[in-house]
PDB file of C-alpha atoms in Angstrom:
ATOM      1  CA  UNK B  28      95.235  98.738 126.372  1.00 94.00           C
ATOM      2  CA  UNK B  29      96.458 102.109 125.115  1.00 95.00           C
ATOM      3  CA  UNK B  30      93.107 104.518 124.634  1.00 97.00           C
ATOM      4  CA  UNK B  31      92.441 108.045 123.777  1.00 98.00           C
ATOM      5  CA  UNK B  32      89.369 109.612 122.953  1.00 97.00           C
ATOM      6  CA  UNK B  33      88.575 113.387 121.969  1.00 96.00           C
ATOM      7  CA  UNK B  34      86.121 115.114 122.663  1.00 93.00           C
ATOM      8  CA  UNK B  35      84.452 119.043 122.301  1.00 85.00           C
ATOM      9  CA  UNK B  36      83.772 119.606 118.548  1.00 71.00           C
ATOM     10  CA  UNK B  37      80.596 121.544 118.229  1.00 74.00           C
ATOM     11  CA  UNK B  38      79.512 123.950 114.984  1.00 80.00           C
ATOM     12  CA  UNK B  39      81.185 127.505 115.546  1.00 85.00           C
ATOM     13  CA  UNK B  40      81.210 130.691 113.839  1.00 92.00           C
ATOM     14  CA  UNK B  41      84.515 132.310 112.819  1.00 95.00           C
ATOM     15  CA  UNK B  42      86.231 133.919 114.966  1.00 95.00           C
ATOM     16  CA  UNK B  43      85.407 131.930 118.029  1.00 94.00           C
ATOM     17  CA  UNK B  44      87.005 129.493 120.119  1.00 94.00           C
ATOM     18  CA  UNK B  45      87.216 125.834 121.325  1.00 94.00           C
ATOM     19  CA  UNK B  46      88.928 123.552 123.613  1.00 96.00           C
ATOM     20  CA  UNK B  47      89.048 119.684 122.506  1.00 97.00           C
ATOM     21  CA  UNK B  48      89.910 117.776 125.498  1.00 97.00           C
ATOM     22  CA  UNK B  49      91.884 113.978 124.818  1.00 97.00           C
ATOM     23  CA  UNK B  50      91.633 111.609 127.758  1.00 97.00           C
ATOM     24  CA  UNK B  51      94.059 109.017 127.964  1.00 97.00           C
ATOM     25  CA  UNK B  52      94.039 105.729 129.119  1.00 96.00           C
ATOM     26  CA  UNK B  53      96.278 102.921 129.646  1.00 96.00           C
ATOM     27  CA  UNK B  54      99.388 104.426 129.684  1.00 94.00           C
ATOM     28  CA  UNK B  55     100.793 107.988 131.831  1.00 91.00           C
ATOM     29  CA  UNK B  56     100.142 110.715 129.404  1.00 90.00           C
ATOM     30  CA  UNK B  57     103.212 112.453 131.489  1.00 87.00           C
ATOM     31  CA  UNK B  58     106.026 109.702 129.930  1.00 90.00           C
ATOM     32  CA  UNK B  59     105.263 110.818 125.761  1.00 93.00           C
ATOM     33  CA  UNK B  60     105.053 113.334 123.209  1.00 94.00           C
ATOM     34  CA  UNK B  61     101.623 113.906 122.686  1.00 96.00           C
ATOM     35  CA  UNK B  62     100.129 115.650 119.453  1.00 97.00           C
ATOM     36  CA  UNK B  63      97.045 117.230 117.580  1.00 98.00           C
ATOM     37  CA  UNK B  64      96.771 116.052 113.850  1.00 98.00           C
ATOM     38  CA  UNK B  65      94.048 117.237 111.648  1.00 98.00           C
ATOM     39  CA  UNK B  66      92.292 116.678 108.335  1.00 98.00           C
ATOM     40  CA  UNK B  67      89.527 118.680 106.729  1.00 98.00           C
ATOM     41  CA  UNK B  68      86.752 116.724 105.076  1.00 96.00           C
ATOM     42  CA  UNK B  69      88.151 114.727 101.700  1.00 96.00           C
ATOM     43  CA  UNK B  70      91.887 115.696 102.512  1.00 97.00           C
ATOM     44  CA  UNK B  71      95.222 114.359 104.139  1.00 97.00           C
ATOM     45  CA  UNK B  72      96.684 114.541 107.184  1.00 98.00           C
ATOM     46  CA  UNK B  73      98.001 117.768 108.603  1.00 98.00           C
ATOM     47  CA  UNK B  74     100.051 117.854 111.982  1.00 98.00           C
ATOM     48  CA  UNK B  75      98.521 120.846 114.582  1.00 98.00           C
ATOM     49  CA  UNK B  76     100.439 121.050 117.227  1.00 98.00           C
ATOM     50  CA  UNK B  77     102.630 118.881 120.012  1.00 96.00           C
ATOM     51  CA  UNK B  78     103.084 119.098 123.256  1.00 95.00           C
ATOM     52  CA  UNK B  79     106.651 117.108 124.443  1.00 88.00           C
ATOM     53  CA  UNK B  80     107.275 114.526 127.183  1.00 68.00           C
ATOM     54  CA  UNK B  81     108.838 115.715 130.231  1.00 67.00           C
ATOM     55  CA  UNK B  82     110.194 118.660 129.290  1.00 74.00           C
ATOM     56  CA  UNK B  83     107.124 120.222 128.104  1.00 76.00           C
ATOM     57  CA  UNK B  84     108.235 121.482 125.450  1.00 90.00           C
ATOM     58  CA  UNK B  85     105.586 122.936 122.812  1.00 95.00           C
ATOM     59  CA  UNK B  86     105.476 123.080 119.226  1.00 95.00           C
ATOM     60  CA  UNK B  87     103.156 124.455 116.309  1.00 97.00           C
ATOM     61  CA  UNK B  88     102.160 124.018 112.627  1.00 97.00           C
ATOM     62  CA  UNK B  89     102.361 127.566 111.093  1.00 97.00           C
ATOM     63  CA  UNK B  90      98.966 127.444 110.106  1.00 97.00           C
ATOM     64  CA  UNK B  91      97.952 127.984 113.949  1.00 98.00           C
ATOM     65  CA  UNK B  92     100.337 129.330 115.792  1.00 97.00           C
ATOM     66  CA  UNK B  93      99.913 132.331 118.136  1.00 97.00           C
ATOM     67  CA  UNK B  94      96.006 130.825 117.670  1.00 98.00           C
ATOM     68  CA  UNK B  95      96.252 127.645 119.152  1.00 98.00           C
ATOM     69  CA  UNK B  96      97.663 126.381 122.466  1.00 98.00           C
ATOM     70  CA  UNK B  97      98.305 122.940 123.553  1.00 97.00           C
ATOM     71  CA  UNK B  98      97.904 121.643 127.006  1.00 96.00           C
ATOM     72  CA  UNK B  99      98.354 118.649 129.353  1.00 94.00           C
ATOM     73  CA  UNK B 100      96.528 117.612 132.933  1.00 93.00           C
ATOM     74  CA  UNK B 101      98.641 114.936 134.048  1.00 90.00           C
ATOM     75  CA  UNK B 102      96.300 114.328 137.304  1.00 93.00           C
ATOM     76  CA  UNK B 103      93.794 113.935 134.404  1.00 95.00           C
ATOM     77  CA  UNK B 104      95.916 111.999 132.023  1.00 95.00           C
ATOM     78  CA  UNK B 105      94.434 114.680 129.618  1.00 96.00           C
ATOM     79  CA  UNK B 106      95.656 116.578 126.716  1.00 96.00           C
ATOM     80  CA  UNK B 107      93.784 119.658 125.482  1.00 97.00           C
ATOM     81  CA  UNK B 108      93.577 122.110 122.535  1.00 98.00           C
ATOM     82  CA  UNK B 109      92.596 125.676 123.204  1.00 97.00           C
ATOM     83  CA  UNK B 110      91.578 127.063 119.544  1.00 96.00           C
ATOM     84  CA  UNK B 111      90.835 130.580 119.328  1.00 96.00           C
ATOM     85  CA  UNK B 112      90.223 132.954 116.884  1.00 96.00           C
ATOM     86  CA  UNK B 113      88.887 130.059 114.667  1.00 96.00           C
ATOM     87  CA  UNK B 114      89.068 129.954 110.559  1.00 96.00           C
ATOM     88  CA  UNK B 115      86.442 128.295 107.944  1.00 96.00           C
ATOM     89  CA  UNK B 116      89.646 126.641 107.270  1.00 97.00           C
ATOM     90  CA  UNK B 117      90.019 124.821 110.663  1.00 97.00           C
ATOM     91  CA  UNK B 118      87.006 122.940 109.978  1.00 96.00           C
ATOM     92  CA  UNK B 119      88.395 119.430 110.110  1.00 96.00           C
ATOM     93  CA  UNK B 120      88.438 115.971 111.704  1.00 96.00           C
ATOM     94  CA  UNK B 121      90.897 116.752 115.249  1.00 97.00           C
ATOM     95  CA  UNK B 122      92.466 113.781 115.847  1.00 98.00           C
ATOM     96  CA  UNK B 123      94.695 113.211 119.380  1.00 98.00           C
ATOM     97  CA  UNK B 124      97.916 111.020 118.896  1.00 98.00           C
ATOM     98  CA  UNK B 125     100.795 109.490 120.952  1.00 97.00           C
ATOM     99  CA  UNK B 126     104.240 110.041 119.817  1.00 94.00           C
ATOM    100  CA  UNK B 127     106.783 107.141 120.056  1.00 89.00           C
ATOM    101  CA  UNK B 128     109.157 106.100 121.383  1.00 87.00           C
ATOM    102  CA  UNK B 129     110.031 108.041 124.141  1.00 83.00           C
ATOM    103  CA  UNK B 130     113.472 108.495 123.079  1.00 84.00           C
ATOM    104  CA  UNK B 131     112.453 109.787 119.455  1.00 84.00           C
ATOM    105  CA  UNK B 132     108.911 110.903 119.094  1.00 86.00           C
ATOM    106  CA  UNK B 133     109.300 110.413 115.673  1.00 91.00           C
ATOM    107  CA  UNK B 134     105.796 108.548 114.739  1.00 95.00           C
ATOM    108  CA  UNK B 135     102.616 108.188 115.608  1.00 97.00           C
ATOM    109  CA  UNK B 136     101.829 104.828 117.214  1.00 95.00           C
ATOM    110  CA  UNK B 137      98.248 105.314 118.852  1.00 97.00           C
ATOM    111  CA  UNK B 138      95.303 107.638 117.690  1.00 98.00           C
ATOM    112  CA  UNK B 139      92.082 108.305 118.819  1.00 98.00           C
ATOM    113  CA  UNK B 140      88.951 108.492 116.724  1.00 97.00           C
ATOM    114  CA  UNK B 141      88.998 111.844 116.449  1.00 96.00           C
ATOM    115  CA  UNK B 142      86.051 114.915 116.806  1.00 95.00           C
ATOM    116  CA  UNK B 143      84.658 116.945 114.019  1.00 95.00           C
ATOM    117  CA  UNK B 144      85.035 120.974 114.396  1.00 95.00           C
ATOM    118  CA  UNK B 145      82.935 122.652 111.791  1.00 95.00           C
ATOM    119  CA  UNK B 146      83.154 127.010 111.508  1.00 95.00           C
ATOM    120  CA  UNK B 147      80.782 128.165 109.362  1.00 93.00           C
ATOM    121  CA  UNK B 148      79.075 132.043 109.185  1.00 89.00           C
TER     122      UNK B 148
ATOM    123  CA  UNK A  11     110.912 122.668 105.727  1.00 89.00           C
ATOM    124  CA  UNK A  12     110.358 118.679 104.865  1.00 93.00           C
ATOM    125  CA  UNK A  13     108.057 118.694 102.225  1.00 96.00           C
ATOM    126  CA  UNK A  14     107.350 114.833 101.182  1.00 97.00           C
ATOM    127  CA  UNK A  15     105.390 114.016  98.006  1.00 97.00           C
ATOM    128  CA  UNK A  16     103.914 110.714  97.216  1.00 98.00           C
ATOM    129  CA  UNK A  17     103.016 108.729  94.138  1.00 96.00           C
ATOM    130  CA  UNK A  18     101.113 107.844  92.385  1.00 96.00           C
ATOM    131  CA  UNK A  19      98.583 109.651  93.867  1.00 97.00           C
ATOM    132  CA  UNK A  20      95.859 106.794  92.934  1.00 98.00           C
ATOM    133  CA  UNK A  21      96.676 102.767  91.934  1.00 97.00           C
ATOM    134  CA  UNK A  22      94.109 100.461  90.975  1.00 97.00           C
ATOM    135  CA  UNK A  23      94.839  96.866  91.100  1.00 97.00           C
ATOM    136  CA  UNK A  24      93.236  93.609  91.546  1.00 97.00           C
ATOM    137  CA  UNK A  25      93.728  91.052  94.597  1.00 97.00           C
ATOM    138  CA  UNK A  26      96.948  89.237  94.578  1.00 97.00           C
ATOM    139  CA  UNK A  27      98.949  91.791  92.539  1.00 97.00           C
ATOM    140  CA  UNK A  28     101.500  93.731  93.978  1.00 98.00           C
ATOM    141  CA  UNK A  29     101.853  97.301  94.898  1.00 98.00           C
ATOM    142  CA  UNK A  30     104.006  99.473  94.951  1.00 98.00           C
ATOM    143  CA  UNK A  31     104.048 102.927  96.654  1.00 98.00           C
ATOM    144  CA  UNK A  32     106.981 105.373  96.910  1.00 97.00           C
ATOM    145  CA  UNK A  33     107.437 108.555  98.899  1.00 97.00           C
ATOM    146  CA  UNK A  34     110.318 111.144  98.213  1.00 96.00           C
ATOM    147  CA  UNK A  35     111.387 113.857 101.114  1.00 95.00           C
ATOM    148  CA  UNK A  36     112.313 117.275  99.889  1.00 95.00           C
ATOM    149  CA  UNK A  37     115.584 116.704 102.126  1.00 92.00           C
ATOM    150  CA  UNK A  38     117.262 113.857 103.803  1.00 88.00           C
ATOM    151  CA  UNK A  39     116.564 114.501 107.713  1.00 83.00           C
ATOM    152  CA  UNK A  40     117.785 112.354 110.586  1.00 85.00           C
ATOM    153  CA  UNK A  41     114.095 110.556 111.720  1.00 87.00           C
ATOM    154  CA  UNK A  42     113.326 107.694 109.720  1.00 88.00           C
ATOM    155  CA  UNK A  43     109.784 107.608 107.306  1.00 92.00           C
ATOM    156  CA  UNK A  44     106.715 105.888 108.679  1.00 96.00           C
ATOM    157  CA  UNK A  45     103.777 104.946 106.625  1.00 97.00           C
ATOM    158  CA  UNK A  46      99.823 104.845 107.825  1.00 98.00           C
ATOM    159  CA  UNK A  47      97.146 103.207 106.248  1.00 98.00           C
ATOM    160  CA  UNK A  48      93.384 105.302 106.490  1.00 98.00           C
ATOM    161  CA  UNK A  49      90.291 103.272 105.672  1.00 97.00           C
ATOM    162  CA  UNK A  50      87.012 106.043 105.177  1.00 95.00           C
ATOM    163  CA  UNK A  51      85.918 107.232 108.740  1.00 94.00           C
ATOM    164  CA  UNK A  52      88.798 105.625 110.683  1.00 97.00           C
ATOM    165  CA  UNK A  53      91.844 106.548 112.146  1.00 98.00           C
ATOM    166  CA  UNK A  54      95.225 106.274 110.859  1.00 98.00           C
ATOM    167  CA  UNK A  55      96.716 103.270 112.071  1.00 97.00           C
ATOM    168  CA  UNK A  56     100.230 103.042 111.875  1.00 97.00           C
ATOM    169  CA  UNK A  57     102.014 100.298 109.444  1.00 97.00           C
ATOM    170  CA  UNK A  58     105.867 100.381 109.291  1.00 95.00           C
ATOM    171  CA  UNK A  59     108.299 102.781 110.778  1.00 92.00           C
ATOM    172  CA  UNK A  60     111.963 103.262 110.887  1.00 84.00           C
ATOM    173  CA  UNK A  61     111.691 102.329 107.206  1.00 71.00           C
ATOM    174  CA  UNK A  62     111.515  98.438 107.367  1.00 83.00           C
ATOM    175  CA  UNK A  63     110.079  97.252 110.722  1.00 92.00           C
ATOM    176  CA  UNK A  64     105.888  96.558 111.047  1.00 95.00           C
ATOM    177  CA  UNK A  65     104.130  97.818 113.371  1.00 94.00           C
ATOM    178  CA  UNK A  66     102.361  95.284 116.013  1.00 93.00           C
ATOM    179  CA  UNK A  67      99.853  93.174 114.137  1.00 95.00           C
ATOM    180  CA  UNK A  68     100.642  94.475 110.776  1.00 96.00           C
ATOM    181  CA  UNK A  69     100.742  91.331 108.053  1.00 96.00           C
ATOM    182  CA  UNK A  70     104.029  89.982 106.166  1.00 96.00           C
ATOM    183  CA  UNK A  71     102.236  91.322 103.246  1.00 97.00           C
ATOM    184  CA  UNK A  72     102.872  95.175 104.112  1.00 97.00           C
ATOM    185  CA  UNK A  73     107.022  95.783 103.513  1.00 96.00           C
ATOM    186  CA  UNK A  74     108.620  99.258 103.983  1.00 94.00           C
ATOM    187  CA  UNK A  75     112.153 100.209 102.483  1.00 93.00           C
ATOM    188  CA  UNK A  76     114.040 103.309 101.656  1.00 91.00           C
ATOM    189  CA  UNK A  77     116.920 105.781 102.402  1.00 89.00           C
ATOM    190  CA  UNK A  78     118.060 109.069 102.088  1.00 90.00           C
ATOM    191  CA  UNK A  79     114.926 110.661 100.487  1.00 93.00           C
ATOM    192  CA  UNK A  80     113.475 107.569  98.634  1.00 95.00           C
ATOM    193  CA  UNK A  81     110.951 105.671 100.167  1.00 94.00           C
ATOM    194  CA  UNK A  82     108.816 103.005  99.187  1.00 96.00           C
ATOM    195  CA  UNK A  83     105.983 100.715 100.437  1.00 97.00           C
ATOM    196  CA  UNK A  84     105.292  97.712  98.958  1.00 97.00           C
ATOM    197  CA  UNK A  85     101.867  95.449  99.596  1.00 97.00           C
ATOM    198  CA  UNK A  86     103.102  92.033  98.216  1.00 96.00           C
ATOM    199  CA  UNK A  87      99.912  90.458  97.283  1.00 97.00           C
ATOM    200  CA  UNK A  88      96.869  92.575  97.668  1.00 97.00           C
ATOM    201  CA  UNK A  89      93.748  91.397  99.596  1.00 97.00           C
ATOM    202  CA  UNK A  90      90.394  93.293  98.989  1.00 97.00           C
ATOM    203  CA  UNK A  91      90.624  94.801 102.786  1.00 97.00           C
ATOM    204  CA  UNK A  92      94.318  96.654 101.849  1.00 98.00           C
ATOM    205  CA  UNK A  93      91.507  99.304  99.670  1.00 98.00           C
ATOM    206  CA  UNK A  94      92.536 102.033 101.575  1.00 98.00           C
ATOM    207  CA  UNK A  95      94.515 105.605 101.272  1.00 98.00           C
ATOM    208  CA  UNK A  96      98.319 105.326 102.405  1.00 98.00           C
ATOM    209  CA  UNK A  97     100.124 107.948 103.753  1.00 98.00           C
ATOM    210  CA  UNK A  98     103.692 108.734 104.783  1.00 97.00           C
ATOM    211  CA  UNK A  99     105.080 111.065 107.528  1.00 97.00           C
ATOM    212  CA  UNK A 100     108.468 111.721 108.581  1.00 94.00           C
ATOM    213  CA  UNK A 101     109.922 114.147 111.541  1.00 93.00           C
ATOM    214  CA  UNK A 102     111.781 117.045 110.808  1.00 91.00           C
ATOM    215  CA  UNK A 103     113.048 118.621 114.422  1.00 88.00           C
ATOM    216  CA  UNK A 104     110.314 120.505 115.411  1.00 90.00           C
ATOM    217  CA  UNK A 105     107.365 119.906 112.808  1.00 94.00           C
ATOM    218  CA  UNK A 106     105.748 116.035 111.505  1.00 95.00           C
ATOM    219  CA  UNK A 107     105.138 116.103 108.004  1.00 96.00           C
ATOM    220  CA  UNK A 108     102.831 113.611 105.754  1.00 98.00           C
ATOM    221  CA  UNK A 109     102.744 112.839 101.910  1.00 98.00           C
ATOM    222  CA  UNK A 110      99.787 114.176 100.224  1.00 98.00           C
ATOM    223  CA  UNK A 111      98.299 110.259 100.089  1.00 98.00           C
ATOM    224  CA  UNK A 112      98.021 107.455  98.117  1.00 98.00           C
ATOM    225  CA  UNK A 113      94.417 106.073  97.239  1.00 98.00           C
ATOM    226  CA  UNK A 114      94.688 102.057  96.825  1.00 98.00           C
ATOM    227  CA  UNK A 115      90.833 100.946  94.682  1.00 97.00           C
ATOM    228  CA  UNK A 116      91.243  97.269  94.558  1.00 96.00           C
ATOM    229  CA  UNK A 117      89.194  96.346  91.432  1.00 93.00           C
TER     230      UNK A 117
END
């Protein structure tokens, strides 16, 4: 059974930083596309950030990029987010998702149940 | 950039009508549209991709269709557990887009 579940979403205050950690479980993290997708409280669905299969490719939403950097441990079966230089406006639900297929990583098949990062002053 | 916009934006209805849910793309790009259905304080869970297939344990009920840049998901005959808000994403290269959301109130 596919799993992932996120973790590492305390309050912050602007301008300081974060790692959410994903750890993944019935599948090998090193075979898909993995991705970050957020959603601040009462609003859609925004896509962070996604880290490709074997190539390890990376790519970014322009809202965070050059401020967040994705990651994967594959002797961990772990994706992370390194968020730095955090925004009021990153406060949001962080959710972890697995891209499919492997040939297209064009949707979303498996999420986990996301972890709240609040930044507040 | 894929911008995809979604309408109507809220539909009330009453079990065993039908809905009907459309989603327009800015530009016609080579992935195919997915929709995912969001109940409050869970997950997205994914419903029909590649514009017509279900996902794994989806109902009959749920039907995607669509080309080009006009997209549409259609709930046959609601049940009072389809209350929920629908969105739709599609890949462009290098970024994932979603609509903006559809809410579904089931009266």
């Amino acid at each position: 059974e596919v799993q992932l579940v996120e973790s590492g979403g305390p309050v912050l205050q602007p301008g300081g930083s974060l790692r959410l950690s994903c750890v993944a479980s019935g599948f090998t993290l090193s075979s898909y596309a993995m991705s970050w997708v957020r959603q601040a409280p009462g609003k859609g669905l925004e896509w962070v950030s996604t880290a490709g299969g074997r190539r390890g490719e990376t790519y970014y939403a322009d809202s965070v990029m050059g401020r967040f950097t994705i990651s994967r441990d594959s002797s961990k079966n772990t994706l992370y987010l390194q968020m730095n230089s955090l925004r009021v406006e990153d406060t949001a639900r962080y959710f972890c998702a697995r891209l499919g297929p492997p040939s297209s990583s064009h949707f979303f098949d498996y999420w986990g149940q996301g972890t709240l990062v609040t930044v507040s002053s | 950039e894929i911008v995809l916009t979604q309408s109507p934006a809220t539909l009330s209805l009453s079990p065993g009508e039908r809905a009907t849910l459309s989603c327009r793309a800015s530009q016609s790009v080579r992935y195919s549209l997915v929709w995912y259905q969001q109940k409050p304080g869970q997950a997205p869970r994914l419903l029909t991709y590649d514009a017509s297939n279900r996902a794994t344990g989806i109902p009959a009920r749920f039907s995607g269709s669509g080309s080009g840049t006009d997209f549409t998901l259609t709930i046959s005959s609601l049940e009072p557990e389809d209350s929920a808000v629908y969105y739709c994403q599609q890949r462009d290269e290098w970024r994932w887009a979603f609509g903006q959301g559809t809410k579904v109130e089931i009266k």
